XYZ file of C-alpha atoms in Angstrom:
479
model
C -17.503 25.603 -17.976
C -18.394 24.440 -21.694
C -16.616 22.160 -22.965
C -16.419 19.584 -27.032
C -14.622 16.768 -27.686
C -12.008 18.920 -29.560
C -11.610 20.849 -26.122
C -8.699 20.764 -23.368
C -11.177 21.676 -20.383
C -11.754 17.928 -19.553
C -8.929 16.221 -20.120
C -7.597 17.150 -16.750
C -6.618 14.820 -14.090
C -6.179 16.296 -10.221
C -6.651 14.350 -7.282
C -10.008 14.888 -7.207
C -12.654 14.596 -4.406
C -12.344 16.193 -1.154
C -9.602 17.683 0.058
C -9.794 19.480 3.621
C -6.575 19.486 4.259
C -4.643 18.213 1.258
C -4.040 18.478 -1.776
C -0.574 18.897 -3.894
C -1.557 21.949 -5.221
C 1.498 21.740 -7.798
C 1.661 18.347 -8.540
C 1.959 17.704 -12.451
C -1.456 16.107 -14.034
C -1.463 13.339 -16.735
C -2.010 16.234 -19.233
C 0.866 18.201 -18.452
C -1.618 20.756 -16.665
C -0.936 21.457 -12.469
C -3.758 20.976 -10.629
C -3.500 24.311 -9.408
C -3.942 25.188 -12.703
C -7.447 23.100 -13.187
C -8.721 24.450 -9.576
C -8.033 28.014 -11.119
C -10.041 26.975 -14.380
C -13.133 25.704 -12.839
C -13.422 28.351 -10.291
C -13.264 30.705 -13.511
C -15.312 28.678 -15.559
C -18.298 29.396 -13.252
C -17.413 32.896 -12.683
C -18.127 33.693 -16.648
C -21.048 31.605 -16.502
C -22.629 33.687 -13.737
C -25.634 35.800 -13.990
C -28.063 37.139 -11.398
C -30.421 34.668 -10.014
C -34.081 34.711 -8.074
C -33.879 31.881 -6.092
C -37.431 30.808 -4.627
C -37.830 30.608 -1.028
C -39.861 28.010 -0.919
C -37.579 25.588 -2.471
C -34.360 26.249 -0.300
C -33.532 24.523 2.918
C -34.261 27.104 5.296
C -38.358 27.031 5.584
C -38.456 30.119 3.672
C -36.093 32.069 5.695
C -34.471 33.477 2.217
C -36.570 36.202 0.811
C -36.401 35.512 -3.241
C -34.331 37.797 -4.683
C -31.371 37.343 -2.141
C -28.335 35.220 -2.879
C -28.177 31.445 -1.309
C -26.283 30.992 2.222
C -23.871 28.676 1.768
C -21.443 27.057 4.377
C -18.335 25.288 3.499
C -17.002 22.345 5.174
C -13.645 21.050 4.335
C -12.149 24.770 2.443
C -8.922 24.181 1.322
C -7.537 22.394 -2.065
C -10.575 21.198 -4.181
C -12.743 22.538 -1.283
C -11.241 26.229 -1.626
C -11.932 25.597 -6.228
C -15.716 24.641 -5.101
C -16.329 27.654 -3.412
C -14.880 30.218 -5.949
C -17.326 28.588 -8.194
C -20.313 29.013 -6.032
C -19.859 32.480 -4.919
C -21.145 34.261 -7.640
C -24.696 32.459 -6.558
C -24.435 32.535 -3.135
C -23.419 34.665 0.260
C -20.864 32.215 2.057
C -21.526 32.506 5.441
C -19.813 29.605 7.292
C -16.529 28.039 7.346
C -15.682 24.464 9.109
C -11.724 23.547 8.801
C -9.882 21.560 11.364
C -6.619 23.130 9.932
C -6.019 26.283 10.365
C -2.849 26.656 7.661
C -4.542 24.691 4.890
C -7.746 26.859 5.268
C -5.757 30.758 5.877
C -6.273 31.235 2.174
C -10.133 30.780 1.977
C -10.375 32.638 5.392
C -8.844 35.039 4.584
C -10.911 35.558 0.751
C -14.317 35.633 2.811
C -13.416 37.689 5.960
C -16.877 37.773 6.862
C -17.965 34.110 7.056
C -17.418 32.646 10.605
C -15.391 30.074 11.408
C -15.269 26.534 12.797
C -13.288 23.650 13.337
C -16.145 21.188 14.040
C -19.482 21.371 11.766
C -20.877 19.351 14.369
C -20.487 22.949 16.327
C -21.075 24.750 13.007
C -24.747 23.308 12.780
C -25.196 23.883 16.334
C -24.975 27.596 16.447
C -25.735 28.319 12.735
C -28.339 26.160 11.085
C -30.470 28.774 10.831
C -28.378 31.224 9.117
C -27.789 29.066 5.667
C -29.792 27.021 3.128
C -26.983 24.608 1.728
C -23.579 23.323 2.219
C -20.772 22.475 0.053
C -18.491 18.947 1.625
C -15.138 18.723 0.555
C -13.787 16.908 3.400
C -11.545 13.397 2.960
C -13.844 10.372 2.440
C -14.191 9.475 5.579
C -16.203 12.086 6.828
C -17.974 12.833 3.888
C -20.834 10.465 4.986
C -21.490 12.112 8.400
C -20.573 15.914 7.329
C -23.443 15.267 4.317
C -25.648 13.588 6.894
C -25.837 16.379 9.202
C -26.537 18.213 6.264
C -29.395 16.499 5.374
C -30.769 16.384 8.528
C -31.007 20.070 9.121
C -33.117 20.190 5.732
C -29.974 21.443 3.920
C -29.126 21.527 0.178
C -25.675 19.325 -0.579
C -22.919 19.431 -3.011
C -20.161 16.758 -1.979
C -17.103 15.874 -3.307
C -16.475 12.322 -4.509
C -16.732 9.583 -3.623
C -20.375 10.498 -1.665
C -19.424 8.250 0.990
C -16.693 5.608 2.454
C -18.706 2.604 2.403
C -21.845 0.250 0.737
C -23.777 1.275 3.957
C -22.957 5.459 4.171
C -24.098 5.382 0.328
C -27.418 3.607 0.819
C -27.819 5.846 3.987
C -27.210 8.912 1.985
C -29.435 7.941 -0.544
C -32.535 7.134 1.737
C -32.001 10.487 3.733
C -31.599 12.295 0.461
C -34.600 11.568 -1.195
C -36.771 11.485 1.863
C -36.007 15.230 2.573
C -36.347 16.707 -0.279
C -33.474 18.297 -0.641
C -31.215 19.652 -3.669
C -28.073 16.920 -3.620
C -25.116 16.981 -6.151
C -22.088 14.172 -6.749
C -18.795 16.790 -7.771
C -17.782 14.416 -10.363
C -17.410 17.847 -12.455
C -17.138 15.734 -16.435
C -20.901 15.004 -15.501
C -21.847 18.485 -16.652
C -19.073 18.282 -19.812
C -20.732 18.537 -23.269
C -18.437 15.755 -24.134
C -20.181 13.183 -22.073
C -23.683 14.190 -23.781
C -21.994 13.174 -27.004
C -20.693 10.241 -25.323
C -24.142 9.167 -24.120
C -25.935 10.246 -27.414
C -23.288 8.157 -29.582
C -23.588 5.000 -27.608
C -27.558 4.963 -27.257
C -27.609 5.365 -31.310
C -25.994 2.909 -32.088
C -22.575 4.078 -33.173
C -20.402 0.571 -32.275
C -23.270 -1.822 -32.300
C -24.556 -3.478 -28.936
C -21.583 -3.179 -26.311
C -20.602 -6.091 -24.458
C -17.072 -5.116 -22.753
C -15.418 -1.952 -21.840
C -11.917 -1.952 -20.241
C -11.074 1.505 -17.943
C -9.594 2.665 -15.547
C -7.001 5.316 -14.246
C -3.076 4.995 -13.762
C -2.530 6.806 -10.693
C -1.242 5.311 -7.803
C -2.886 5.650 -4.222
C -1.163 3.709 -1.972
C 0.459 3.787 1.176
C 2.549 1.026 1.319
C 6.142 2.354 0.999
C 5.088 4.231 4.182
C 3.571 1.268 6.452
C 6.153 0.709 8.754
C 6.693 4.311 9.414
C 2.807 5.582 10.042
C 3.238 3.500 13.545
C 5.389 5.627 14.749
C 4.096 8.693 15.061
C 4.946 12.374 14.967
C 3.829 15.135 17.046
C 0.731 17.161 15.314
C 1.173 20.316 13.849
C -0.149 22.975 15.754
C -3.073 24.307 13.060
C -4.148 20.887 13.217
C -7.318 19.183 15.283
C -6.286 15.735 14.882
C -9.057 13.984 16.654
C -11.303 16.159 14.867
C -9.714 15.343 11.176
C -10.025 11.739 12.580
C -13.746 11.760 12.709
C -15.162 8.667 12.824
C -12.355 6.605 12.434
C -11.062 5.172 15.045
C -8.337 6.990 17.220
C -4.180 6.456 15.814
C -1.026 8.763 16.222
C -0.962 12.053 13.533
C 1.661 11.088 10.568
C 2.438 13.015 7.690
C 2.029 10.057 5.396
C -1.581 10.648 5.581
C -2.082 14.049 4.400
C -2.453 16.347 2.707
C -3.381 14.116 -0.258
C -1.884 11.156 0.545
C -4.667 10.111 2.635
C -6.154 8.321 -0.351
C -3.362 5.334 -0.123
C -4.834 4.525 3.028
C -7.969 2.153 3.679
C -9.786 3.799 6.947
C -9.106 7.216 5.211
C -9.387 6.868 1.193
C -10.783 5.275 -1.508
C -8.017 4.265 -3.587
C -7.703 5.026 -7.190
C -11.283 3.306 -7.666
C -13.067 5.239 -4.972
C -11.211 8.526 -6.648
C -11.865 7.678 -10.485
C -14.938 5.308 -11.236
C -17.104 8.590 -10.326
C -15.307 10.515 -13.216
C -14.253 7.623 -15.810
C -17.099 5.554 -15.526
C -19.962 7.983 -15.380
C -20.392 8.003 -18.990
C -20.705 4.418 -19.238
C -22.828 4.332 -16.289
C -25.345 7.071 -18.197
C -25.229 5.408 -21.328
C -25.825 2.160 -20.736
C -28.314 2.599 -17.440
C -25.295 -0.125 -15.354
C -27.048 0.340 -12.508
C -26.071 -2.212 -9.989
C -24.056 -5.336 -11.177
C -24.173 -8.881 -10.394
C -20.667 -9.893 -9.569
C -17.610 -8.520 -8.529
C -14.506 -9.848 -8.476
C -10.611 -8.497 -8.009
C -6.964 -9.380 -8.722
C -4.308 -7.644 -7.168
C -0.420 -8.081 -7.281
C 2.440 -7.792 -4.584
C -0.118 -6.942 -1.793
C -1.557 -9.369 1.178
C -5.000 -7.654 3.093
C -3.713 -10.037 6.024
C -0.433 -7.843 6.723
C -0.601 -4.797 4.243
C -4.635 -3.784 5.043
C -4.399 -0.425 5.933
C -3.148 0.706 2.689
C -4.552 -0.005 -0.460
C -2.391 -2.186 -3.093
C -0.257 -0.253 -5.705
C -2.664 -1.845 -8.687
C -5.628 -4.033 -9.104
C -7.528 -4.800 -11.435
C -11.431 -5.123 -10.629
C -14.405 -6.907 -13.130
C -17.852 -6.093 -12.410
C -20.837 -8.048 -14.346
C -23.486 -6.347 -14.647
C -27.436 -8.141 -16.446
C -28.740 -7.457 -19.204
C -31.235 -5.027 -18.749
C -33.965 -3.507 -21.180
C -32.749 -3.603 -25.005
C -28.833 -4.468 -24.304
C -27.409 -7.232 -23.356
C -25.037 -7.829 -20.632
C -21.913 -6.151 -19.327
C -18.177 -6.841 -18.498
C -16.475 -3.946 -17.052
C -12.908 -4.622 -16.468
C -11.478 -1.487 -14.117
C -7.434 -1.214 -13.845
C -6.240 0.630 -10.820
C -2.138 2.408 -11.241
C 0.612 -0.127 -11.943
C -2.482 -2.706 -13.524
C -2.768 -0.451 -16.807
C -5.651 -0.855 -19.471
C -5.013 -3.401 -21.722
C -5.009 -3.159 -25.780
C -8.224 -4.996 -26.671
C -7.841 -7.933 -30.017
C -8.530 -5.630 -32.560
C -7.729 -2.420 -31.739
C -6.435 0.081 -34.068
C -2.396 -0.203 -33.906
C -2.105 3.758 -34.456
C -4.085 4.492 -31.000
C -2.602 5.181 -28.483
C -2.315 3.753 -24.819
C -5.278 4.800 -23.194
C -3.794 5.351 -19.567
C -6.761 7.189 -17.814
C -9.920 6.440 -19.400
C -11.971 4.193 -20.978
C -12.304 1.282 -24.460
C -15.821 0.670 -24.979
C -16.061 -2.492 -26.897
C -19.097 -3.146 -28.896
C -20.274 -6.135 -32.063
C -19.337 -3.033 -34.533
C -15.982 -1.089 -33.261
C -15.049 0.506 -30.643
C -15.653 3.536 -28.970
C -12.497 5.516 -26.806
C -12.354 8.361 -24.087
C -10.390 9.589 -21.619
C -10.776 10.707 -17.994
C -13.554 13.598 -17.416
C -17.121 14.081 -19.058
C -15.839 11.302 -21.820
C -13.019 14.108 -23.130
C -12.175 13.333 -26.627
C -14.311 11.062 -27.600
C -13.918 8.828 -30.863
C -14.860 5.841 -32.485
C -12.146 3.052 -33.344
C -11.755 2.105 -35.990
C -11.246 5.802 -37.957
C -12.765 4.568 -40.829
C -15.910 4.001 -38.481
C -15.880 7.540 -37.243
C -15.922 8.590 -40.647
C -18.444 6.276 -41.960
C -20.342 7.684 -37.894
C -23.366 9.991 -38.815
C -24.065 11.769 -35.603
C -27.316 11.744 -33.967
C -29.614 14.876 -33.352
C -28.574 15.996 -30.239
C -31.268 15.676 -27.710
C -29.426 16.481 -24.075
C -29.005 19.791 -22.928
C -25.130 21.369 -23.567
C -23.517 24.291 -22.005
C -23.898 23.347 -18.173
C -21.556 24.196 -15.547
C -21.666 21.745 -12.720
C -21.920 23.837 -10.041
C -24.186 26.039 -11.447
C -26.485 22.936 -12.655
C -27.242 22.493 -8.393
C -27.880 26.014 -8.029
C -30.231 25.919 -10.780
C -31.637 23.321 -9.645
C -32.231 24.331 -5.936
C -33.720 27.327 -8.060
C -36.430 25.352 -9.754
C -36.548 23.176 -7.525
C -35.662 19.644 -9.559
C -32.739 17.246 -9.523
C -29.374 18.020 -10.808
C -27.704 16.065 -12.841
C -25.283 14.119 -10.202
C -28.211 13.929 -7.376
C -27.525 11.420 -4.698
C -30.601 9.388 -4.618
C -30.589 8.484 -8.308
C -27.446 8.575 -9.511
C -24.466 9.718 -7.446
C -25.534 7.154 -4.738
C -25.451 4.300 -7.115
C -22.235 5.660 -8.938
C -20.576 5.650 -6.157
C -22.016 2.032 -4.510
C -19.673 0.810 -7.696
C -16.246 2.146 -6.771
C -17.426 0.986 -2.874
C -18.067 -3.214 -4.455
C -14.887 -2.628 -5.943
C -13.194 -1.713 -2.380
C -14.662 -4.813 -0.877
C -13.499 -6.816 -3.366
C -9.767 -5.692 -3.313
C -10.082 -6.915 0.332
C -10.894 -10.249 -0.600
C -8.316 -10.471 -3.631
C -9.491 -13.519 -5.950
C -12.884 -13.876 -4.767
C -15.871 -13.647 -6.512
C -18.936 -12.057 -5.153
C -22.070 -12.593 -5.995
C -24.316 -9.184 -4.816
C -27.756 -8.793 -4.269
C -28.416 -5.248 -4.703
C -32.009 -5.341 -3.350
C -31.157 -6.628 0.005
C -27.820 -5.287 -0.076
C -25.590 -8.389 1.011
C -23.468 -10.692 -0.900
C -24.942 -13.956 -1.216
C -22.207 -16.367 -1.976
C -19.519 -15.130 1.047
C -20.883 -14.315 3.600
C -17.186 -12.760 5.441
C -18.018 -10.514 2.724
C -20.909 -7.893 4.107
C -18.123 -7.358 7.202
C -16.777 -4.449 5.149
C -20.454 -3.339 3.590
C -19.969 -1.173 7.010
C -17.216 0.538 8.972
C -17.659 0.945 12.804
C -17.819 4.498 14.067
C -15.850 5.551 17.440
C -17.849 7.291 19.716
C -19.102 10.501 19.683
C -20.214 10.361 15.477
C -23.316 8.625 14.024
C -24.906 9.320 10.748
């Protein structure tokens, strides 16, 4: 999928992330495109770029079981919705040998597309029975099972592609980062915009000083991921559909009655299963500045939330929030403050913002001492400088970052050549996800500024906040 700032291919707003038994294929996106069209284009872009591949057996996770001229043997965990699109994008390079999904109805189309693949409901059984039959794993389950599925793959020395966000807590993120680095497997977070051409424009422009020294970032996403309106009814429960294994869908989360308010897709609005809007979108929207400015870990985080009480409504995310991260000076840049806006809390127009410039609904306004840079949703789509005079006078720097990548193929090529993928867990995808997880902790303690010690993985000024860095698993589930 090759894009540039002038194309529309990076202006998508899917509900993203893992979508095992979920998703809203016909839901209208912010750009006017449907989720279904996004998934179709994602798969078509990968297929168009496909070429015959030679995969060295020495870099594959099967201890050299794959002959050099054969495709990578792939297993999929969570194969409806975004999982189905990921498999279509990977199919030109892979033999899909195993498929795992907890809902037969949701996965039916994918099962039919790959009839030779063995089918499972429990990925633990899949690894037990078939671990020597595949080299790599695609994980696209709901957020709360990303970590347990990905970790099992890493423990079996399989390469892993995992939809964003990588995990459901800071503890899970750190555990996956450490395990992936130690195992030496090739990993890729599913923030597809990281491979777009437009994000490379954004990174090069900011690093070339297009707007001077960056000090403030206003960013966010207008999507509302909240279960507040259905908080009372879920406690009543409903009969479990015959095609769904509800116990396996819950995975490590303590048991609760089934309710259709949780799925498909709506699980994002519930704290037990999803990561709200911030978890869903930070890995897309913050990606360009996280890369360009080498933001790393923040020194503090604080959230403002309206009309939401975590003591009585904490099972669901609020409909809107503003989370402020402070990053210390690093290298040649000074300190940076990033304001994240979710849902009903819209991105503001900074002082001096061009009155002719439209509101940024999903994306970012990056403020420097010489002007501003604006980009939208995935991969810094429609990146440009503000005011227009600055854009016209700007001398674009030479291109030094590779173009023409496609995110799934980047993972495959990384496996092929024994290198890291662009958004690997240990050095990039994990730290980017951790930022969102810290924001969720702040949302659970609104109005409290939390000082973060990244090296020690703890908040230093509010001990109570540390309880939210890790969530307990029920019996039978572990990292």
